[in-house]
Tab-separated table of C-alpha atoms and ligand atoms in Angstrom:
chain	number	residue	atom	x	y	z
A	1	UNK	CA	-37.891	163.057	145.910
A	2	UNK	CA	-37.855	159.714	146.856
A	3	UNK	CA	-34.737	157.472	145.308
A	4	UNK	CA	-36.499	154.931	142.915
A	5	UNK	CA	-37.804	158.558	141.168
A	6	UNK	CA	-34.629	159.359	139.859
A	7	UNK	CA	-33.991	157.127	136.916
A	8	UNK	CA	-37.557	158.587	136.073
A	9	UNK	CA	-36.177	162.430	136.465
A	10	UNK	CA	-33.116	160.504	134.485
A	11	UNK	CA	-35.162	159.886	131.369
A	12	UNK	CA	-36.725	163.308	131.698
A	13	UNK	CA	-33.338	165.300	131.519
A	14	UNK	CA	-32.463	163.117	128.798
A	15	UNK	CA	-35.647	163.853	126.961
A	16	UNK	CA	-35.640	167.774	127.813
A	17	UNK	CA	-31.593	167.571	126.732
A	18	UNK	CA	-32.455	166.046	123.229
A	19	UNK	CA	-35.695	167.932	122.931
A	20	UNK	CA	-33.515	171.417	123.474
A	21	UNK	CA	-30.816	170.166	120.630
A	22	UNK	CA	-34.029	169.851	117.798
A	23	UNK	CA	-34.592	166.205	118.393
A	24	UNK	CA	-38.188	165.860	117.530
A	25	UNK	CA	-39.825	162.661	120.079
A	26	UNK	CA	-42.485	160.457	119.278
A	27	UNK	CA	-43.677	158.046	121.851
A	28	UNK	CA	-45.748	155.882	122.493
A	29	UNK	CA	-45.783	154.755	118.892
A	30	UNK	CA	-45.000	150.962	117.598
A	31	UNK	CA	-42.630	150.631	114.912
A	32	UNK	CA	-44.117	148.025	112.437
A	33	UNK	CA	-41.861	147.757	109.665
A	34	UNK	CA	-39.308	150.089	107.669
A	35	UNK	CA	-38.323	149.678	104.017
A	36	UNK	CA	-36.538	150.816	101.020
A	37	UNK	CA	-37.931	153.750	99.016
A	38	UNK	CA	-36.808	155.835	96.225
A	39	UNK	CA	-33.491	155.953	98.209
A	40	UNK	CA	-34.891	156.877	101.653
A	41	UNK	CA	-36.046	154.733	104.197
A	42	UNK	CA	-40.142	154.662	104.861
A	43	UNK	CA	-40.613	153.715	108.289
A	44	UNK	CA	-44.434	152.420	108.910
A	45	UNK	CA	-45.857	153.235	112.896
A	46	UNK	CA	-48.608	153.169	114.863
A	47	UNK	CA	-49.286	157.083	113.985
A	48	UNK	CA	-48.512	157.248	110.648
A	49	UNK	CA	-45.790	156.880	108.060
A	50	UNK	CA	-42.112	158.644	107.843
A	51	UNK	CA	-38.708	158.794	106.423
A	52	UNK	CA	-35.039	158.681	107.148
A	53	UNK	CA	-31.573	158.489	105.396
A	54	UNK	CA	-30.998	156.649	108.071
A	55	UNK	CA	-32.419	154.419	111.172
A	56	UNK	CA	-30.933	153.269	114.233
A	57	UNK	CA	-32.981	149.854	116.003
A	58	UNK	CA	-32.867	150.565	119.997
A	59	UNK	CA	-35.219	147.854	120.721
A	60	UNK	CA	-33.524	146.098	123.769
A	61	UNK	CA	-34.317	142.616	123.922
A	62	UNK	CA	-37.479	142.689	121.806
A	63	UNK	CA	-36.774	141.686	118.143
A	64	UNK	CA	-36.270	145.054	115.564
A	65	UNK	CA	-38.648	145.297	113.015
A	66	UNK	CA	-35.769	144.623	110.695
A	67	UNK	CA	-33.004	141.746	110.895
A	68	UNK	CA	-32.749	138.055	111.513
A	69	UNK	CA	-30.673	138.075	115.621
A	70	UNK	CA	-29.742	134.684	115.540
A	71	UNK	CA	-26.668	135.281	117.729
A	72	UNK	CA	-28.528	135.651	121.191
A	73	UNK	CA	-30.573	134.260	123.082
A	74	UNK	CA	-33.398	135.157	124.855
A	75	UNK	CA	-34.726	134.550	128.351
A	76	UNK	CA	-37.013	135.869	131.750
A	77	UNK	CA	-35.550	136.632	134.864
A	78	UNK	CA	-37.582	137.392	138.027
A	79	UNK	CA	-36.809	140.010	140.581
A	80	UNK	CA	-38.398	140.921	143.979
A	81	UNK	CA	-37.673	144.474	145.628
A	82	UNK	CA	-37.828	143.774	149.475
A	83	UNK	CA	-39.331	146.497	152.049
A	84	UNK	CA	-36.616	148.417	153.889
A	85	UNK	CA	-34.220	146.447	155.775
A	86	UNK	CA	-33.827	148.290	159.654
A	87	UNK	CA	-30.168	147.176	160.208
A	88	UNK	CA	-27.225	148.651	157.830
A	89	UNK	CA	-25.162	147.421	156.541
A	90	UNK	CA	-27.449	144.758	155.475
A	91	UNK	CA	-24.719	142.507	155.574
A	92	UNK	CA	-20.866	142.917	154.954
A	93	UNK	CA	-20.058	146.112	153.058
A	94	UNK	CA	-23.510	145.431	151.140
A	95	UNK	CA	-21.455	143.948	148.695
A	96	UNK	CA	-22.881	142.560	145.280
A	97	UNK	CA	-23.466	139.066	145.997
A	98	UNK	CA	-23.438	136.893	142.471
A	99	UNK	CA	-24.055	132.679	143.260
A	100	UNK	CA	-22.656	131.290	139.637
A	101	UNK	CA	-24.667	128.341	139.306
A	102	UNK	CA	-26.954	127.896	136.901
A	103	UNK	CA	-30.304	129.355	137.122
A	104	UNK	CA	-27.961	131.826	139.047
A	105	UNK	CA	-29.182	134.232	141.934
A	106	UNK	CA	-28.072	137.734	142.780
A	107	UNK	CA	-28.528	139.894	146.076
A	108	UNK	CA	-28.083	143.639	145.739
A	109	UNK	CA	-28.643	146.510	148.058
A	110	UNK	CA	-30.568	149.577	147.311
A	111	UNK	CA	-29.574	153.095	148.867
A	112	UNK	CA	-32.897	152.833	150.827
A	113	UNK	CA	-31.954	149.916	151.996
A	114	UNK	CA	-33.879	147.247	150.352
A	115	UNK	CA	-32.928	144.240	149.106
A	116	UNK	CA	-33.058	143.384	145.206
A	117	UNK	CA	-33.221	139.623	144.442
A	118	UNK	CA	-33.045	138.090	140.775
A	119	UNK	CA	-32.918	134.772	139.283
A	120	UNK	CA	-35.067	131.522	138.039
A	121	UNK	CA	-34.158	132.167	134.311
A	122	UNK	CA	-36.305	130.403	131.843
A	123	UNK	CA	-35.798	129.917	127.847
A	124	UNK	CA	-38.975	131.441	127.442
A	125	UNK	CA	-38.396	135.039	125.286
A	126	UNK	CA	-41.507	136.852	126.435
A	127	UNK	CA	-43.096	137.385	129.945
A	128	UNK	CA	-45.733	135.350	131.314
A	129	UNK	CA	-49.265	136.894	130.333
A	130	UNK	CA	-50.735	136.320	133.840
A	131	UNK	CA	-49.220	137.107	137.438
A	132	UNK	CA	-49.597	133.579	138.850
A	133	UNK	CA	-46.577	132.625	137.640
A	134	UNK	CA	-44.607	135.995	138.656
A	135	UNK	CA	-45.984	135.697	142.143
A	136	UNK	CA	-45.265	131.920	142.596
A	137	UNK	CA	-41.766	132.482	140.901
A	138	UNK	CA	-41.081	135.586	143.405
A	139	UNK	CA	-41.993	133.334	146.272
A	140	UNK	CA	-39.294	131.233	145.099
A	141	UNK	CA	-36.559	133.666	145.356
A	142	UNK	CA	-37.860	135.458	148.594
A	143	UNK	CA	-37.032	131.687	150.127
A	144	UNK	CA	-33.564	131.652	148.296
A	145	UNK	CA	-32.841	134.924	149.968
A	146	UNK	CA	-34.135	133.988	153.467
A	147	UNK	CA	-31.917	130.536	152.786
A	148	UNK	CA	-29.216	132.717	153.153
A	149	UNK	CA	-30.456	135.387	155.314
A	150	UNK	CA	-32.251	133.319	157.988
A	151	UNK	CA	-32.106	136.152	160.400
A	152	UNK	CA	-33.526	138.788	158.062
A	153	UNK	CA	-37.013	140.292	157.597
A	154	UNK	CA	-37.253	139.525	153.978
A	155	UNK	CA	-41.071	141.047	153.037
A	156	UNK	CA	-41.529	141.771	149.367
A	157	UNK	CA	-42.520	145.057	148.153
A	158	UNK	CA	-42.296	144.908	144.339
A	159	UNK	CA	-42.432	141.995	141.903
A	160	UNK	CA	-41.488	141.516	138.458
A	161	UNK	CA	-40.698	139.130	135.205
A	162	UNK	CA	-39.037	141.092	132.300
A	163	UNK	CA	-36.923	139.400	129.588
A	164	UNK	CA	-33.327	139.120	129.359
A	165	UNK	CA	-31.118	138.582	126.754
A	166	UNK	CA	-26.973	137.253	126.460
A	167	UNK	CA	-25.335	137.017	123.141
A	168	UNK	CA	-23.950	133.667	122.142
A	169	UNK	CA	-20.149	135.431	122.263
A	170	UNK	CA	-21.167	138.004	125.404
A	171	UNK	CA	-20.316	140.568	123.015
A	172	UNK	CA	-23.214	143.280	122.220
A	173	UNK	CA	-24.629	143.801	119.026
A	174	UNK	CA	-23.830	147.530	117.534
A	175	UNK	CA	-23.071	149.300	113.862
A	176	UNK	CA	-24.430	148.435	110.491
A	177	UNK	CA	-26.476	145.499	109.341
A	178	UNK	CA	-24.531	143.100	107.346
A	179	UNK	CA	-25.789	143.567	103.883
A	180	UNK	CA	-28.776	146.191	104.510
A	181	UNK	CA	-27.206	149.797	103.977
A	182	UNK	CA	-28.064	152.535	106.617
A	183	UNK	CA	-30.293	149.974	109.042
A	184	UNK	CA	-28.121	150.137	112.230
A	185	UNK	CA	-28.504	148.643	115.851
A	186	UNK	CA	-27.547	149.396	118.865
A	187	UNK	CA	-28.634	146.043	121.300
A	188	UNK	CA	-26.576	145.414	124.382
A	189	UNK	CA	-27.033	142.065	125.847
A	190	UNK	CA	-26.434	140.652	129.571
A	191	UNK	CA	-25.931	142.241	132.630
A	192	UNK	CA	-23.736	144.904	131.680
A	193	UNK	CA	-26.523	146.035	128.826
A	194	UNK	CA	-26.383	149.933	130.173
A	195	UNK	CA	-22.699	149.978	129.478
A	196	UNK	CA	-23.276	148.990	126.144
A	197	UNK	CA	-25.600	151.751	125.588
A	198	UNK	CA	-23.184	154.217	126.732
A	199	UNK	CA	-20.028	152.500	124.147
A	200	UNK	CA	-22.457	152.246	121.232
A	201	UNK	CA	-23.788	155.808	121.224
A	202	UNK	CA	-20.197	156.642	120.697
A	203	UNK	CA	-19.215	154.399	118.321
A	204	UNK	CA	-22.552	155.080	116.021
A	205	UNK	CA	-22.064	158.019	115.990
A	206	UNK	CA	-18.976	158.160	114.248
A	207	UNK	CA	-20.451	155.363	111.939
A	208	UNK	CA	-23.654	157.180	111.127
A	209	UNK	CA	-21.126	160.448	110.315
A	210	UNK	CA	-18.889	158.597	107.858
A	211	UNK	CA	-16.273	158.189	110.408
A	212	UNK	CA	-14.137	155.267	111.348
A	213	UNK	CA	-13.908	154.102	115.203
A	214	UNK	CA	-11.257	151.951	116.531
A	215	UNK	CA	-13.335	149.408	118.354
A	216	UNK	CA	-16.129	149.527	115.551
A	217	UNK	CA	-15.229	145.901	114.339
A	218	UNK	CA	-15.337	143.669	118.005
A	219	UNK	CA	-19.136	144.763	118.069
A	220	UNK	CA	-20.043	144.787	114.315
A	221	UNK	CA	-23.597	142.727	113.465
A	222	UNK	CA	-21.355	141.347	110.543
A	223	UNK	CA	-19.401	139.311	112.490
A	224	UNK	CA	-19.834	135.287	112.899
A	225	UNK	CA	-18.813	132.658	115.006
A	226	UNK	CA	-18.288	128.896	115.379
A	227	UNK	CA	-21.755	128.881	117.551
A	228	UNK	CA	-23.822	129.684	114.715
A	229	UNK	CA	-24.182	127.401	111.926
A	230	UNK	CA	-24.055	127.790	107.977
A	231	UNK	CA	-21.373	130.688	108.963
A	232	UNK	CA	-24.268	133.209	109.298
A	233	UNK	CA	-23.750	136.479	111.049
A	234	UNK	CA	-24.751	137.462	114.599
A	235	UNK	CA	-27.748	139.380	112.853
A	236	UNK	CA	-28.801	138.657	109.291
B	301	LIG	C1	-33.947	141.899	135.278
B	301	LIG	C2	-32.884	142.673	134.560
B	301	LIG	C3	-31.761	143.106	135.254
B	301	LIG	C4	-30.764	143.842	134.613
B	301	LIG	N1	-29.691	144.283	135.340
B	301	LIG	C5	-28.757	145.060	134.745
B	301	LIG	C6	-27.666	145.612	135.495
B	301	LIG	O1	-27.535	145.400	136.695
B	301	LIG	N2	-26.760	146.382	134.845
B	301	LIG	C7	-26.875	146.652	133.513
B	301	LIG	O2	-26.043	147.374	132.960
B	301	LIG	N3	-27.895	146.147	132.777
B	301	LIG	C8	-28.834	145.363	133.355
B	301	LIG	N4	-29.869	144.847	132.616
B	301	LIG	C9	-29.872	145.085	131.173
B	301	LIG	C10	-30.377	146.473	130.848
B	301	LIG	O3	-31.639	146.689	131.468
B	301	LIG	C11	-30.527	146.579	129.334
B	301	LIG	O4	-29.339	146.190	128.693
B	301	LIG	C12	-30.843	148.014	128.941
B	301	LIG	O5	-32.067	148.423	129.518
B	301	LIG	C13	-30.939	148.113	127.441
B	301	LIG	O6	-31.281	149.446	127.123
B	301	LIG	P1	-31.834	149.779	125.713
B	301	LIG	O7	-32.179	151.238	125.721
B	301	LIG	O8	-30.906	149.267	124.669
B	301	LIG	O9	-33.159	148.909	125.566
B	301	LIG	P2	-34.518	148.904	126.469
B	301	LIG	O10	-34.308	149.634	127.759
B	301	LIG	O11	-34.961	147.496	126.492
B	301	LIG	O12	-35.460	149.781	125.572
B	301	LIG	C14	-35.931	149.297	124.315
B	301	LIG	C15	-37.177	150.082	124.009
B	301	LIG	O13	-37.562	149.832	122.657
B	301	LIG	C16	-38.969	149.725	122.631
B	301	LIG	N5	-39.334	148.967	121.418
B	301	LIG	C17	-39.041	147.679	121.105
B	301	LIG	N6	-39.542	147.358	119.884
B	301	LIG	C18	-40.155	148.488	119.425
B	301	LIG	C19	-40.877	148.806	118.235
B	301	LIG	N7	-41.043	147.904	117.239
B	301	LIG	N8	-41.401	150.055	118.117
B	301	LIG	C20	-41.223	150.983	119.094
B	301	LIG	N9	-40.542	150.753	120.237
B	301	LIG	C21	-40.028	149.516	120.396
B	301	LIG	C22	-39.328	148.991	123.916
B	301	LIG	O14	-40.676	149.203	124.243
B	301	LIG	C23	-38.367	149.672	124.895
B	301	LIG	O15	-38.926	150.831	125.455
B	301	LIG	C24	-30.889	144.129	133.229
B	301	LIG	C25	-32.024	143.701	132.529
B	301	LIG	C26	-33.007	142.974	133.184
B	301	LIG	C27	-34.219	142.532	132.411
């Protein structure tokens, strides 16, 4: 198997794990809207209608169906994936390399050797509809890279534009909406948004059971802060 497969076997054993425990999938299926109904929750896809007690929004940086997020905001980043780089280390250690300015640029090494390059954030909250602007963007960075790599053979292999998202207090977003019972989230935000994940599946799920969990309240959608105005709360 090559090594970009694995976070695709990844997902897989996830979905097989889940699928053994009585987990019952639907995909590719839009959530368009859920409401209140004679005490349950009706939630209206793209195949059909169902219910919950309870629902939990996972919808990354998009916006959930229900819930103002006023406490983040919303850009594009641009990546390139490089061909294989002959020499190794690539350069010292392969370490992380992280320029702070701002739009800010990262270098990363892949375990096949490849360079990943992101940067040239715009306030734009959706991708750009045609590849133009991807491929003219992605030129960009390649010449950032070879800037300050002069001596390597920087060839793209793989391009892409996705959106990215930082909360106005770098904190993620995770528990119960602020005033609408049983609608929870889990949305990390920046570039430690997998870590989140991992912290708010184990805080909802003492929430969702009744339970109380220490660190519950840092996270909570119900919090505010002096960057919002009118005292609203990170989601509303
Ligand atoms: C360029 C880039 C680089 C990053 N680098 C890192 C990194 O180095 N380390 C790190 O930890 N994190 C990184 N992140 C962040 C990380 O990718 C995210 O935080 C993480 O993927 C969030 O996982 P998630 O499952 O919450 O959401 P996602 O992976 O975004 O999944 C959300 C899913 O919800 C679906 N969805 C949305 N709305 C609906 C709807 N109405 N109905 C049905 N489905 C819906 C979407 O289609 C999507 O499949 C990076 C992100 C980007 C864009």
């Amino acid at each position: 198997m090559k090594k970009y497969e694995k976070p695709y076997k990844f997902v897989n054993g996830i979905w097989q794990l889940v699928e053994s425990m009585g987990v019952h999938l639907v995909e590719y299926t839009d959530v368009t809207g859920v409401s209140d109904g004679n005490g349950r929750l009706l939630i209206a896809t793209s195949k059909g209608d169902f219910q919950a007690d309870k629902v939990l929004y996972t919808t990354g940086y998009e916006t959930p169906p229900v819930g103002k997020r006023v406490g983040a905001n919303i850009n594009r980043s641009y990546v390139i994936v490089t061909k294989p780089i002959a020499q190794s280390p690539i350069w010292h250690e392969n370490a992380l390399i992280w320029e702070t300015k701002n739009p800010y640029l990262y270098l990363r090494t892949t375990v096949d050797n490849r360079i990943i390059v992101g940067g040239l954030d715009e306030e734009q909250a959706e991708v750009p509809h045609s590849d133009k602007l991807i491929i003219k963007r992605c030129d960009q960075l390649k010449k950032q890279a070879q800037a300050l790599f002069p001596d390597l053979p920087i060839e793209i292999e793989f391009s892409y534009c996705a959106t990215f998202g930082d909360s106005i207090d770098g904190l993620p977003f995770i528990g119960e909406h602020p005033t609408k019972k049983n609608h929870y989230y889990l949305l990390g935000y920046g570039g430690n948004g997998t870590v989140c994940s991992m912290l708010g599946s184990k805080i909802l799920a003492e929430l969702m059971t009744g339970k109380v969990h220490p660190d519950a309240h840092i996270v909570q959608p119900k919090r505010t802060s002096s960057l919002i105005k009118d005292g609203k709360t990170v989601i509303n």
